[in-house]
Tab-separated table of C-alpha atoms in Angstrom:
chain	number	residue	atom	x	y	z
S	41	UNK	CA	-8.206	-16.929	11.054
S	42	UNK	CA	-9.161	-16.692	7.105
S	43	UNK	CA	-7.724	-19.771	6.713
S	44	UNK	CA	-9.987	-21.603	8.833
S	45	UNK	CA	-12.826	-20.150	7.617
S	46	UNK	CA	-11.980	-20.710	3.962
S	47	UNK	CA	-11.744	-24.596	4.916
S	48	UNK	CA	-14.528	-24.954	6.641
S	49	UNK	CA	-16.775	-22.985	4.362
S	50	UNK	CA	-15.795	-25.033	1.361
S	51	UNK	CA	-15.660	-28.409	3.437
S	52	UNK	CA	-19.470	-27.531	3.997
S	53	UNK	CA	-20.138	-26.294	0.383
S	54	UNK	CA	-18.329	-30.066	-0.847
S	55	UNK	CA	-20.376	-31.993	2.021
S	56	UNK	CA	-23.734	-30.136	0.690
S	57	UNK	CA	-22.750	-31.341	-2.410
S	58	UNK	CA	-22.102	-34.919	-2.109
S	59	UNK	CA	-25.413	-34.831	-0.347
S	60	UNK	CA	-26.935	-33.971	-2.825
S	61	UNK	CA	-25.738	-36.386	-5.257
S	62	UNK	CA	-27.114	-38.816	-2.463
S	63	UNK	CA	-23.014	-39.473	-1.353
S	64	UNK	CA	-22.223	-39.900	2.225
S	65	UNK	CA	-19.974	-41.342	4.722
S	66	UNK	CA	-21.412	-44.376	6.498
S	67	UNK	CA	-20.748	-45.839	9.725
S	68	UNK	CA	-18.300	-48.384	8.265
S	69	UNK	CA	-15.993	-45.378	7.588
S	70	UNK	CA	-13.521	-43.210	9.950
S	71	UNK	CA	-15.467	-42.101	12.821
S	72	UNK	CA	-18.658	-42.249	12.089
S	73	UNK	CA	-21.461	-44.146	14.006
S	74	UNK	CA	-25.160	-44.395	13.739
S	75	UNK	CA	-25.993	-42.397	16.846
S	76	UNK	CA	-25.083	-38.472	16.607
S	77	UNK	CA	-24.167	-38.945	20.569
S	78	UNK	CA	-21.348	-41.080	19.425
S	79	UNK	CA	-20.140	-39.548	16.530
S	80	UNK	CA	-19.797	-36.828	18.881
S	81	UNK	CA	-17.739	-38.675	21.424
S	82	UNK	CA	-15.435	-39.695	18.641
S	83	UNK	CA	-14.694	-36.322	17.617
S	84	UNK	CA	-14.204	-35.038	21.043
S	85	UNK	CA	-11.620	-38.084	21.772
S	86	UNK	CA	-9.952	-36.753	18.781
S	87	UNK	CA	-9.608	-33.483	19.793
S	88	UNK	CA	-8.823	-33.991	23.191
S	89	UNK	CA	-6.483	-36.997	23.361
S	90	UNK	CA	-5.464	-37.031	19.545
S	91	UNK	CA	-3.712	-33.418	19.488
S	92	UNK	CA	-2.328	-33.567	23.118
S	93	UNK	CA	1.600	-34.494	21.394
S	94	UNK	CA	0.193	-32.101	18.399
S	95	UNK	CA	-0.326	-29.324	20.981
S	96	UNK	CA	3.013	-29.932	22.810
S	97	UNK	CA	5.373	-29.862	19.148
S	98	UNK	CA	2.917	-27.188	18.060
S	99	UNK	CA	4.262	-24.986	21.593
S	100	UNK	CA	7.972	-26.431	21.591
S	101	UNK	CA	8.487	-25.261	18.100
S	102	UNK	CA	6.926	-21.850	19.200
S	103	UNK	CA	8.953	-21.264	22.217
S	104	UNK	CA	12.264	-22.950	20.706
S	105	UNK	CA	12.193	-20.567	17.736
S	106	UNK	CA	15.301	-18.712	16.434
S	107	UNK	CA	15.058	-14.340	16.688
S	108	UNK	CA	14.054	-13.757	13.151
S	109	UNK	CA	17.005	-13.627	10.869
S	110	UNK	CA	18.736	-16.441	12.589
S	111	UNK	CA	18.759	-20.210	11.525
């Protein structure tokens, strides 16, 4: 969606810029690590064991919903 564009877009413009000013995130910090393999294995833990309970309240809340007009 829009939305996700929008954030990624300017996540990338802000990231361009802080590399520029010679600002990064090092390996101390979040999930970071000196090898790109790892980094990579970080992010896909994340995303695969990180939003399992985000992807279950994400579908009870869409298939609990009241008809619209109802609370």
């Amino acid at each position: 969606c829009a939305l996700k564009v929008s954030s990624g877009v300017s996540t990338a413009v802000l990231s361009a810029m802080l590399a520029i000013q010679n600002k990064y995130v090092t390996n101390v910090e979040g999930l970071i690590e000196d090898d790109v393999d790892r980094c990579i294995l970080n992010l896909t833990r994340v995303g695969a064991k990180g939003m399992e309970e985000t992807d279950r309240t994400v579908l009870d809340i869409m298939t609990h919903k009241a008809p619209a007009g109802e609370v």
